[in-house]
mmCIF file of C-alpha atoms in Angstrom:
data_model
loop_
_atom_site.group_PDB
_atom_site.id
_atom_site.type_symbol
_atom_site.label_atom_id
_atom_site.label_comp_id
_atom_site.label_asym_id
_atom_site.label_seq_id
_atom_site.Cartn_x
_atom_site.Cartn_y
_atom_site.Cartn_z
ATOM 1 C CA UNK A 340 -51.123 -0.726 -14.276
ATOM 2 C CA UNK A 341 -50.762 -3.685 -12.346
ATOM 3 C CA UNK A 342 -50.358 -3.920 -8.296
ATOM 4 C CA UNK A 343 -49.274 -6.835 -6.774
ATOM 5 C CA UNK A 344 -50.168 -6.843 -3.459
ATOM 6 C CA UNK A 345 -47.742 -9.804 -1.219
ATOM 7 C CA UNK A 346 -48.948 -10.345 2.296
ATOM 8 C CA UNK A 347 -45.942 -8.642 4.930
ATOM 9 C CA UNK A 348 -45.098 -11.032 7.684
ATOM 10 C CA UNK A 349 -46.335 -9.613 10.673
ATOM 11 C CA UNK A 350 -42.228 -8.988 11.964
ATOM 12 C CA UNK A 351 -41.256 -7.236 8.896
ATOM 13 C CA UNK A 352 -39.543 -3.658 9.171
ATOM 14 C CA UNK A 353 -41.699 -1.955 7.043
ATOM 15 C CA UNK A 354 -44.738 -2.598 8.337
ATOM 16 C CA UNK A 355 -43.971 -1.108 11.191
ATOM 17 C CA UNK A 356 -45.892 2.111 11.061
ATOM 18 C CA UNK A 357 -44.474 4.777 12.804
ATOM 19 C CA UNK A 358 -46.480 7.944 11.448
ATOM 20 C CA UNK A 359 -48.860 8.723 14.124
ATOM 21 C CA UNK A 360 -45.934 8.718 16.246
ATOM 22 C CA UNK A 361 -43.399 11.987 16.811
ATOM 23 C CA UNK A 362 -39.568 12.041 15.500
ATOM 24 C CA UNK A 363 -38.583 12.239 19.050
ATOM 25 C CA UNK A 364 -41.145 9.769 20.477
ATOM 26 C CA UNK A 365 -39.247 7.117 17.662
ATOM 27 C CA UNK A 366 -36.022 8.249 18.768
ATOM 28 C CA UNK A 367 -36.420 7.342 22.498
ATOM 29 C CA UNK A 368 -38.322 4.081 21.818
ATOM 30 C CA UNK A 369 -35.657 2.964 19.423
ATOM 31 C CA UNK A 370 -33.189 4.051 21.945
ATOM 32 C CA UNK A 371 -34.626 2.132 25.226
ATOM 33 C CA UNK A 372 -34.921 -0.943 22.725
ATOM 34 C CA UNK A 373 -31.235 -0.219 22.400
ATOM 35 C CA UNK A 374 -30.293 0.285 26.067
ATOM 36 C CA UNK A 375 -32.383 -2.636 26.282
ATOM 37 C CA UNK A 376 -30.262 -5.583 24.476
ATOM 38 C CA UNK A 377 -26.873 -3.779 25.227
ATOM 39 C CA UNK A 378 -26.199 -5.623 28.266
ATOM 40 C CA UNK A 379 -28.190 -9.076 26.730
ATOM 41 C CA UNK A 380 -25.775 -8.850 24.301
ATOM 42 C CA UNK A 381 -22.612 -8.116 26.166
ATOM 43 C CA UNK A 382 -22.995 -11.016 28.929
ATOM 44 C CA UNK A 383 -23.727 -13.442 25.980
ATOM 45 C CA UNK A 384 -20.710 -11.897 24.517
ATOM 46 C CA UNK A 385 -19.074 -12.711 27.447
ATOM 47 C CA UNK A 386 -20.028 -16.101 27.972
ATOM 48 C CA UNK A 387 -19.071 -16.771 24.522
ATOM 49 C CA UNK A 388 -22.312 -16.946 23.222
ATOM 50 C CA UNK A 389 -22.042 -15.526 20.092
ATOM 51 C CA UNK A 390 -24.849 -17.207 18.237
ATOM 52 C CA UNK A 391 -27.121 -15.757 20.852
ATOM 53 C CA UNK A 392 -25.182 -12.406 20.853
ATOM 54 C CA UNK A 393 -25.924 -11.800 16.884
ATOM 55 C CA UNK A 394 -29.584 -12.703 17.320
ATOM 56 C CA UNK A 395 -30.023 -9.902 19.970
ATOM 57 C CA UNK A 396 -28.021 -7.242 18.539
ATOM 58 C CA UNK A 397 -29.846 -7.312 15.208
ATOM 59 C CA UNK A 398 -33.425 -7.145 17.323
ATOM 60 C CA UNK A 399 -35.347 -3.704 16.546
ATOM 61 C CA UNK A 400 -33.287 -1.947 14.917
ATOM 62 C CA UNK A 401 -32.827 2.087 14.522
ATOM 63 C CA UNK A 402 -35.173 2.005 11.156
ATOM 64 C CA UNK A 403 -36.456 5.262 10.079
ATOM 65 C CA UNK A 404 -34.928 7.612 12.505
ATOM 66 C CA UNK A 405 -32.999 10.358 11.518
ATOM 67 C CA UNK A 406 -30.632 10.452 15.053
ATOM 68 C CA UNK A 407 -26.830 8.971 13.826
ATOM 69 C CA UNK A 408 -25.680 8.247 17.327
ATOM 70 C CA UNK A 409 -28.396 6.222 17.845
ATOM 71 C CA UNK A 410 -27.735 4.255 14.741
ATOM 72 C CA UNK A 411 -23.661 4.171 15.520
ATOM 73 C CA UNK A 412 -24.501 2.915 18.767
ATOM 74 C CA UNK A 413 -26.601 -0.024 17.428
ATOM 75 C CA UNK A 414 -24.379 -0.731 14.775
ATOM 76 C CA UNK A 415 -21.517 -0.427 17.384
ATOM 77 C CA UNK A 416 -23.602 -3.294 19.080
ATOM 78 C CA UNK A 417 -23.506 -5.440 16.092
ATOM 79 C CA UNK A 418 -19.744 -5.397 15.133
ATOM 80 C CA UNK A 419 -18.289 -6.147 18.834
ATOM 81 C CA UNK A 420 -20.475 -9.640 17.913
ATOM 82 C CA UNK A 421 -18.987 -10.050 14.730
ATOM 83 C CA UNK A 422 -15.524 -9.054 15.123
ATOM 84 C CA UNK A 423 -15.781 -11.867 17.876
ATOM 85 C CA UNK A 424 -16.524 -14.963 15.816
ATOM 86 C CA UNK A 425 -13.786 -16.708 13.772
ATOM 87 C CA UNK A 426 -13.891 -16.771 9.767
ATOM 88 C CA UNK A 427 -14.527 -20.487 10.170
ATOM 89 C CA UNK A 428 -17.976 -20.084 12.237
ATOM 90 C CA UNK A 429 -19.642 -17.349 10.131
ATOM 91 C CA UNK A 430 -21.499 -19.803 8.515
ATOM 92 C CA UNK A 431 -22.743 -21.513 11.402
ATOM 93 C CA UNK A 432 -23.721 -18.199 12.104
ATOM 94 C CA UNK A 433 -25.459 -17.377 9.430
ATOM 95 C CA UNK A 434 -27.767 -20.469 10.055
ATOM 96 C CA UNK A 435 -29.191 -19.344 13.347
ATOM 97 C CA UNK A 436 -30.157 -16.577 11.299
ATOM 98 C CA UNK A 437 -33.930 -15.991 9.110
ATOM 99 C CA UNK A 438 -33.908 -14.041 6.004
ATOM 100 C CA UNK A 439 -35.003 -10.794 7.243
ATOM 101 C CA UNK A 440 -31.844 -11.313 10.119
ATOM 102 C CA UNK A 441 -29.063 -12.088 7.512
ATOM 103 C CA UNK A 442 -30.514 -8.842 5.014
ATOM 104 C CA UNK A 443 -30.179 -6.721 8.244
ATOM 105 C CA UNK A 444 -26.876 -7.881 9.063
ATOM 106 C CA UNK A 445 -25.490 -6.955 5.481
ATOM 107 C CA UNK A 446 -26.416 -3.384 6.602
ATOM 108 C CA UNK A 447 -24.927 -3.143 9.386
ATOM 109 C CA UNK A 448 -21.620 -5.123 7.318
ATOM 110 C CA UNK A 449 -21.829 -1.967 5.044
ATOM 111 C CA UNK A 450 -22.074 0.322 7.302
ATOM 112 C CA UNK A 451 -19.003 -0.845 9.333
ATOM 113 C CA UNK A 452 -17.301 -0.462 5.806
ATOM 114 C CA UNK A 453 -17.915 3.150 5.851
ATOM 115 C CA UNK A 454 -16.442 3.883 9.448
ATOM 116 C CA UNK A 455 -12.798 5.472 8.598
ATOM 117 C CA UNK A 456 -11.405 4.289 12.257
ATOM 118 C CA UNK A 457 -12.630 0.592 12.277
ATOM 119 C CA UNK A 458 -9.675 -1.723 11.874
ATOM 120 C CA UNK A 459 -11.744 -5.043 11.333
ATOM 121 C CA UNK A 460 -12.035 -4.562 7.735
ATOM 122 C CA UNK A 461 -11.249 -8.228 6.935
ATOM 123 C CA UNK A 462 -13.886 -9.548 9.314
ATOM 124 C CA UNK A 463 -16.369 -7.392 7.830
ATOM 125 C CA UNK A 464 -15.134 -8.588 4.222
ATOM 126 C CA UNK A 465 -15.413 -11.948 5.459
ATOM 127 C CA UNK A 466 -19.145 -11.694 6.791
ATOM 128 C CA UNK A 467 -20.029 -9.561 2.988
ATOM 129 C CA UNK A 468 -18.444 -12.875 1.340
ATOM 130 C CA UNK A 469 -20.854 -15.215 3.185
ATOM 131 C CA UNK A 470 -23.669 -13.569 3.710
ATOM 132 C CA UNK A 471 -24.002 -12.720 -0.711
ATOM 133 C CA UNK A 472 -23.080 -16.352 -0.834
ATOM 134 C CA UNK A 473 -26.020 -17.745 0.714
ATOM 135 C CA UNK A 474 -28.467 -14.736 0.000
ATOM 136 C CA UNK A 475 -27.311 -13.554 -3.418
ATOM 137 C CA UNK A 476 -27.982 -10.318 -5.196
ATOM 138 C CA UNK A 477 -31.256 -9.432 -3.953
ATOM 139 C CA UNK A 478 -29.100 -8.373 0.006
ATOM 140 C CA UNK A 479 -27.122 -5.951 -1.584
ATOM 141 C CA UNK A 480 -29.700 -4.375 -3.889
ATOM 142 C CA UNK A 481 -32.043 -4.484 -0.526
ATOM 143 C CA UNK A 482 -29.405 -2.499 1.758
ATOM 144 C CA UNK A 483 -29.088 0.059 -1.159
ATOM 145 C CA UNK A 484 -33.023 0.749 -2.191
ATOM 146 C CA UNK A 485 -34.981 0.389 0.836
ATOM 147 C CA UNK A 486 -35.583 3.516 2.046
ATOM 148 C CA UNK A 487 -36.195 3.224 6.169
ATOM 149 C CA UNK A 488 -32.699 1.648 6.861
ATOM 150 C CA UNK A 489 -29.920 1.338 9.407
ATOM 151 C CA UNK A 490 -27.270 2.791 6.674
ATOM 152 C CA UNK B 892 7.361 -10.514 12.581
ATOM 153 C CA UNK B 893 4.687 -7.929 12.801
ATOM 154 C CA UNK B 894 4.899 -6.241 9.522
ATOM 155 C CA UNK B 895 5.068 -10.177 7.624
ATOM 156 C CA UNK B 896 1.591 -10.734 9.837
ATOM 157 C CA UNK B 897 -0.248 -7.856 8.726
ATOM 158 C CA UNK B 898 1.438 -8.257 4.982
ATOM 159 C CA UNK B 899 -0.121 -12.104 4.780
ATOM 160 C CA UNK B 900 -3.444 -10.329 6.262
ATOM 161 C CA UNK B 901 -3.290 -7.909 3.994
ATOM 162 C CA UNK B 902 -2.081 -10.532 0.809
ATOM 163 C CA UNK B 903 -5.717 -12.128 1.991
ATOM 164 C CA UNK B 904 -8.149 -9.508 1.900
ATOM 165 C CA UNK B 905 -7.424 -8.862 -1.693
ATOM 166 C CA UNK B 906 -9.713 -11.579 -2.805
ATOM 167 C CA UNK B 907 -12.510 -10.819 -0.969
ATOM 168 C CA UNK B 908 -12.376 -7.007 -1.040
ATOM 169 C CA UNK B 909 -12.421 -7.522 -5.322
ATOM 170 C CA UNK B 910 -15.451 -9.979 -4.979
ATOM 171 C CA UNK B 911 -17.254 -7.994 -2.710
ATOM 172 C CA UNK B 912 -16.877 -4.807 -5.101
ATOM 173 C CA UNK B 913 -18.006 -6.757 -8.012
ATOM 174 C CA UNK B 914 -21.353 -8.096 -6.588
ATOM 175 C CA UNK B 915 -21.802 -5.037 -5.112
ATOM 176 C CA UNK B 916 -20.937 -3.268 -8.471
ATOM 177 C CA UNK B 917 -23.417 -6.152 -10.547
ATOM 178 C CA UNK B 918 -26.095 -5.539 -7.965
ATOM 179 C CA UNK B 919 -26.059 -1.597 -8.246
ATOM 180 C CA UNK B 920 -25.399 -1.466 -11.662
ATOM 181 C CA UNK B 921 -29.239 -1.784 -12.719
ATOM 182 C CA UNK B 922 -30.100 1.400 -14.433
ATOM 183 C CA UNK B 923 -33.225 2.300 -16.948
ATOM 184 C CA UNK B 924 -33.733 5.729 -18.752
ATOM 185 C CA UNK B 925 -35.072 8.240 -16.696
ATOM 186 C CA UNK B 926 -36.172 11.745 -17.927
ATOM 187 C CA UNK B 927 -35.362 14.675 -15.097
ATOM 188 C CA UNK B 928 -38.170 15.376 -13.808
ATOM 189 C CA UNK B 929 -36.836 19.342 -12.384
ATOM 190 C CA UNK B 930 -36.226 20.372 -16.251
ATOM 191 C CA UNK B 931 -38.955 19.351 -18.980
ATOM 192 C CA UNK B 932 -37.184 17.395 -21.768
ATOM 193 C CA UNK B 933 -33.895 16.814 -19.947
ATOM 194 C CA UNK B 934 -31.767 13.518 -19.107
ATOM 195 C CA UNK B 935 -29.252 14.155 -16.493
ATOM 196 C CA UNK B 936 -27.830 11.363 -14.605
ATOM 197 C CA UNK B 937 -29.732 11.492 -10.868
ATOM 198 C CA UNK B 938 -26.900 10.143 -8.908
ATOM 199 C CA UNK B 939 -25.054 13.968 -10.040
ATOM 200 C CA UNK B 940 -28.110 16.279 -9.416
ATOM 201 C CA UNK B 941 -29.042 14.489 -5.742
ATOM 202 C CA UNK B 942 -31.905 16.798 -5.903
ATOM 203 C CA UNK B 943 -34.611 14.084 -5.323
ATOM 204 C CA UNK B 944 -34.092 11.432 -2.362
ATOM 205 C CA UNK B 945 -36.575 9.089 -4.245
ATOM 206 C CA UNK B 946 -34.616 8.179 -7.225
ATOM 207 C CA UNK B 947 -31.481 7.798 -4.822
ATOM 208 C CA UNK B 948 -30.318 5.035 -3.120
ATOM 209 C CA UNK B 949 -28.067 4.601 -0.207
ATOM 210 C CA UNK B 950 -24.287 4.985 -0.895
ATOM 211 C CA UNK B 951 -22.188 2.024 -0.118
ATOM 212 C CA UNK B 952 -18.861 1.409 0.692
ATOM 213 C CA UNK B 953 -16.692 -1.321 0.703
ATOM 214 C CA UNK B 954 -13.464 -1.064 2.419
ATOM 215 C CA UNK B 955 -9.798 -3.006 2.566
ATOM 216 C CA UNK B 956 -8.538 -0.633 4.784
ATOM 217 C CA UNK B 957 -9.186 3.175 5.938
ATOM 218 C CA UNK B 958 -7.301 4.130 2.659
ATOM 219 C CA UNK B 959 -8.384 1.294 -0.258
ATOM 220 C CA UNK B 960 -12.188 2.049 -0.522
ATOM 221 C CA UNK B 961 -14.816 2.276 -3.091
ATOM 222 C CA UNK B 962 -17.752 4.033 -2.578
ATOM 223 C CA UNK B 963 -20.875 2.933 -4.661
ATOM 224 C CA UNK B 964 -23.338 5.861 -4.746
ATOM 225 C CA UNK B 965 -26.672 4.351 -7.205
ATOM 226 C CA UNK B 966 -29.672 5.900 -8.622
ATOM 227 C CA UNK B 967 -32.523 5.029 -11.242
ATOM 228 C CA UNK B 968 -30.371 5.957 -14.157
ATOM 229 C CA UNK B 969 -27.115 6.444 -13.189
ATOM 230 C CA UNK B 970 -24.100 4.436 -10.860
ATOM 231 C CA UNK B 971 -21.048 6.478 -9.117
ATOM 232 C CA UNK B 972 -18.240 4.433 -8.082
ATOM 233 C CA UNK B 973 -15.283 6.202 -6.295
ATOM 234 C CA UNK B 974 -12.138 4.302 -6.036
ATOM 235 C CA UNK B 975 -9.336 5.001 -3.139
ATOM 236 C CA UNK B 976 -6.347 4.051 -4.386
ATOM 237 C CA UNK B 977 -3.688 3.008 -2.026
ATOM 238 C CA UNK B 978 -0.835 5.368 -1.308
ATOM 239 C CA UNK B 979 1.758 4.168 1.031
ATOM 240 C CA UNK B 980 4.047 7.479 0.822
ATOM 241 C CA UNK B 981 4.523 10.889 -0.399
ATOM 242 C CA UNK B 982 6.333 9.819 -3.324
ATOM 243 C CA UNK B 983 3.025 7.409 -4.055
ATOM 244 C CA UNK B 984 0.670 9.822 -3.426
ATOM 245 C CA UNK B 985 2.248 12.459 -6.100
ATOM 246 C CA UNK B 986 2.787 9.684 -8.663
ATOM 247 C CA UNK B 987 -0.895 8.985 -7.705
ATOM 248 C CA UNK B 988 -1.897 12.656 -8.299
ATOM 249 C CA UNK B 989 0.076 12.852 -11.589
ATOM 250 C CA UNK B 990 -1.128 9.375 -12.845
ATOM 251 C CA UNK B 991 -4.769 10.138 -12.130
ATOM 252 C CA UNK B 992 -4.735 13.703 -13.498
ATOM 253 C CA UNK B 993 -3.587 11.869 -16.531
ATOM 254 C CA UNK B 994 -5.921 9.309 -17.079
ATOM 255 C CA UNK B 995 -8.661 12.140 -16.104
ATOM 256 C CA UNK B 996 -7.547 14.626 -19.167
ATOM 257 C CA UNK B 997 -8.321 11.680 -21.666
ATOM 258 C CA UNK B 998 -11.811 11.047 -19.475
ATOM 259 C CA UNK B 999 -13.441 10.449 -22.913
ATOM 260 C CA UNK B 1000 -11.618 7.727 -24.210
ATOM 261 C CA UNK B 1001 -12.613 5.538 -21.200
ATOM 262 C CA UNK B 1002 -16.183 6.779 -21.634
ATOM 263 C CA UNK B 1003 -17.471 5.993 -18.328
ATOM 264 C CA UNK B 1004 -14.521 8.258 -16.442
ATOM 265 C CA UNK B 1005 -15.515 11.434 -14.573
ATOM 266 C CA UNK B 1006 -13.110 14.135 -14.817
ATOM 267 C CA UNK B 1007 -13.091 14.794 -11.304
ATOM 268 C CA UNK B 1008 -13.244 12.464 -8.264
ATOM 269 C CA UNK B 1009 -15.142 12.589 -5.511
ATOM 270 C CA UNK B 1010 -14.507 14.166 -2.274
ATOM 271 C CA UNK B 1011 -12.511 12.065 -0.247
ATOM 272 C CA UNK B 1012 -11.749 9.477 -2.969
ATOM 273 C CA UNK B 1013 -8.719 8.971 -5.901
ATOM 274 C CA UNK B 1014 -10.802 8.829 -9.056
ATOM 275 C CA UNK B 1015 -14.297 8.080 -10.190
ATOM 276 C CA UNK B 1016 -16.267 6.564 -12.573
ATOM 277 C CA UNK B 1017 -19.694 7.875 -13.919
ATOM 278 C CA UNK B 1018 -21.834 4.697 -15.361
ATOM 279 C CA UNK B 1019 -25.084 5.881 -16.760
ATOM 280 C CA UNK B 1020 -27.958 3.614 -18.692
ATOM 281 C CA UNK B 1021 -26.873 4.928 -21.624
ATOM 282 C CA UNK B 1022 -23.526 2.777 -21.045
ATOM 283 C CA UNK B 1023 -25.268 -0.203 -19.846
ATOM 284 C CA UNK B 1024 -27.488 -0.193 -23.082
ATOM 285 C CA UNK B 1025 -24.120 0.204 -25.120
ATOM 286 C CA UNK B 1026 -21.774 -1.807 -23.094
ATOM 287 C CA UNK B 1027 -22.607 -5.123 -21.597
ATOM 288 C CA UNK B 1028 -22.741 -5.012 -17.448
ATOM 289 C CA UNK B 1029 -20.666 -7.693 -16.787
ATOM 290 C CA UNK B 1030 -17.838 -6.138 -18.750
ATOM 291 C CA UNK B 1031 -17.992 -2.956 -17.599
ATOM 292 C CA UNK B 1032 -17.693 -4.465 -13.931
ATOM 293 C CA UNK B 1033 -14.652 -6.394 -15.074
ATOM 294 C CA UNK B 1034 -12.875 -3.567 -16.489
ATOM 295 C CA UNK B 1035 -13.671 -1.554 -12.979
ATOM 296 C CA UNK B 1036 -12.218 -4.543 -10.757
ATOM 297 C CA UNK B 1037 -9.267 -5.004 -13.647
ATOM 298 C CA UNK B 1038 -8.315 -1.252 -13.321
ATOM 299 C CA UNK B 1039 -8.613 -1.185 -9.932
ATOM 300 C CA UNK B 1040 -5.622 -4.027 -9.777
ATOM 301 C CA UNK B 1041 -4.298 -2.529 -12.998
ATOM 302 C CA UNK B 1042 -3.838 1.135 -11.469
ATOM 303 C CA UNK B 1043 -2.020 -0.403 -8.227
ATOM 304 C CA UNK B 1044 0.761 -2.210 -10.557
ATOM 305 C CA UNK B 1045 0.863 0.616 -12.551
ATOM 306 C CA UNK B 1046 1.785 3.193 -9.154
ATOM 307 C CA UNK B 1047 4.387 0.685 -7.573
ATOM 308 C CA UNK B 1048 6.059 0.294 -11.006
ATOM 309 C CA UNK B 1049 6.230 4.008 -11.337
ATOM 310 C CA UNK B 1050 7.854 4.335 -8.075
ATOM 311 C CA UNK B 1051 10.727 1.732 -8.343
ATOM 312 C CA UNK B 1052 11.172 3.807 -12.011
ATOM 313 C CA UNK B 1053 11.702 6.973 -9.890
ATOM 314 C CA UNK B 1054 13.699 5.333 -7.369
ATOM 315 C CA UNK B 1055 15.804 3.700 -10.447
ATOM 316 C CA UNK B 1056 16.600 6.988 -11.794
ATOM 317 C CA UNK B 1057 17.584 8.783 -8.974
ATOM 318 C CA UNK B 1058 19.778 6.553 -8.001
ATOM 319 C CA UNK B 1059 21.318 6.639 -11.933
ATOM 320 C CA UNK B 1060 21.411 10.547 -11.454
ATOM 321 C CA UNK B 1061 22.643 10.777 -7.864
ATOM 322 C CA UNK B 1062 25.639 7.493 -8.449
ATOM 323 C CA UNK B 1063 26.908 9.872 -11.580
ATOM 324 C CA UNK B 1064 26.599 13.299 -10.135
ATOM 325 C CA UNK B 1065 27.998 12.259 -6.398
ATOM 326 C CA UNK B 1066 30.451 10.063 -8.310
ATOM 327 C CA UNK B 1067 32.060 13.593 -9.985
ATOM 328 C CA UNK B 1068 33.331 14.856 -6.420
ATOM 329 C CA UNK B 1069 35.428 11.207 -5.756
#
């Protein structure tokens, strides 16, 4: 049987090796990293820096914990950016971002989907449409199979 | 003014909510024969028995609105997809009841139909690898998106038949008292 072995970047979500660490220990780090870019993100927000907004929102995010308040909350995070840009600038967007960025934000793009009392629908559908444009396939079957995830 | 605004909104999602169910539908749509691994000799599809999180993968939705949804549940061997169909009004939602308990009856004819829908949802398809090995992918995602459009037409048409007739049947029995 053959292995192939590919050399992680250093940043990459699964390397991140949480197992000596408790459930609850996770759960509180994840959630001061949280507490942590809310208000980053919000006074970009504010000053209509969006660009800088998404980059924050999608740092460290709630990967392998179990807790789904602490995952609504980051997601929560992530779709007052989006819902704020215009259709037009998505793709501008979507250039500030790296690979690993634009896979996480199809997540969290999914995972708005599932909310039943969002109303942005069409934003969301327009982020899907661009980010599978410039990243293909390989997002979507990502956000589905990998197994420590935001969804 | 309002209801024309959300209408064109609405008119404009279409496109988009179709394309993102079919790459989403191409990209989850990658099954391979998997014995069970609870029962010796036995093939069930995964996505049905949930019993083991490894062969699972995360369900997906994509959404037009809280009520037009599909939900894309994926394993090693087998694909779930639940549709929501839209249903504007009580009259849609019973011709939607009636239409779908139709089409579920003859489940075997369309092969990939399951005979009951999932919680939540109008009607849902069961794709397993033995369909991809017999049918080709690409058409079995088109007839999903097609019916999906199809069973919309198909609802509204029903309804303006309804409306039609009662307004045949109440014109000639109201019309007996003038």
């Amino acid at each position: 049987e053959y292995c192939i072995f590919v050399p992680l970047p250093k940043n990459y979500i699964a390397a991140m090796d949480f197992s000596e660490m408790s459930e609850e220990d996770v759960t509180r780090m994840m959630r001061c990293a949280l507490d942590e870019r809310t208000p980053t993100v919000q006074s970009a927000l504010s000053m209509g820096n969006t660009t800088d907004a998404l980059t924050q929102s999608l740092k460290k995010p709630p990967v392998g914990v179990s807790c789904e308040e602490l995952k609504l909350d980051s997601a929560r995070l992530v779709w007052s950016v989006t819902n704020a840009v215009k259709s037009a600038d998505i793709d501008k967007h979507l250039d500030t971002l790296d690979d690993l960025q634009t896979d996480l934000l199809l997540k969290y793009v999914y995972k708005g989907m599932a909310q039943l009392d969002g109303e942005n629908y069409s934003s969301l559908l327009a982020w899907h449409q661009a980010i599978v444009a410039r990243t293909g396939l390989g997002s979507i079957v990502r956000a589905m199979a990998e197994r420590r995830n935001v969804l | 003014d309002e209801t024309q605004v959300s209408s064109y909104i609405m008119a404009n999602t279409l496109k988009p909510y179709l394309d993102a169910v079919r790459s989403t539908l191409t990209a989850a749509m990658c099954l391979e024969n998997f014995a069970s691994q609870q029962v010796e000799r036995h093939n069930k599809p995964e996505v049905e028995m949930g019993c083991d999180p490894e062969l699972l993968m995360k369900p997906v939705v994509i959404a037009r609105n809280a009520q037009e949804r599909v939900l894309v549940e994926a394993s090693v061997n087998s694909l779930r997809v639940s549709i929501g169909i839209k249903q504007a009004d009580e009259i849609e939602v019973i011709l939607c009841k009636k239409f779908v308990r139709f089409l579920n009856q003859r489940a075997e004819n369309f092969f990939i139909m399951r005979r009951t829908p999932v919680e939540g949802y109008s009607i849902s398809f069961l794709i397993t690898n033995a369909h991809t090995e017999s049918f080709m992918k690409h058409k079995l995602v088109d007839f999903l998106i097609q019916f999906m459009q199809d069973i919309d037409k198909e609802i509204s048409e029903l309804k303006l038949r309804v409306n039609a007739r009662a307004r045949i049947v109440a014109q000639s029995f109201l019309g007996e008292f003038q």
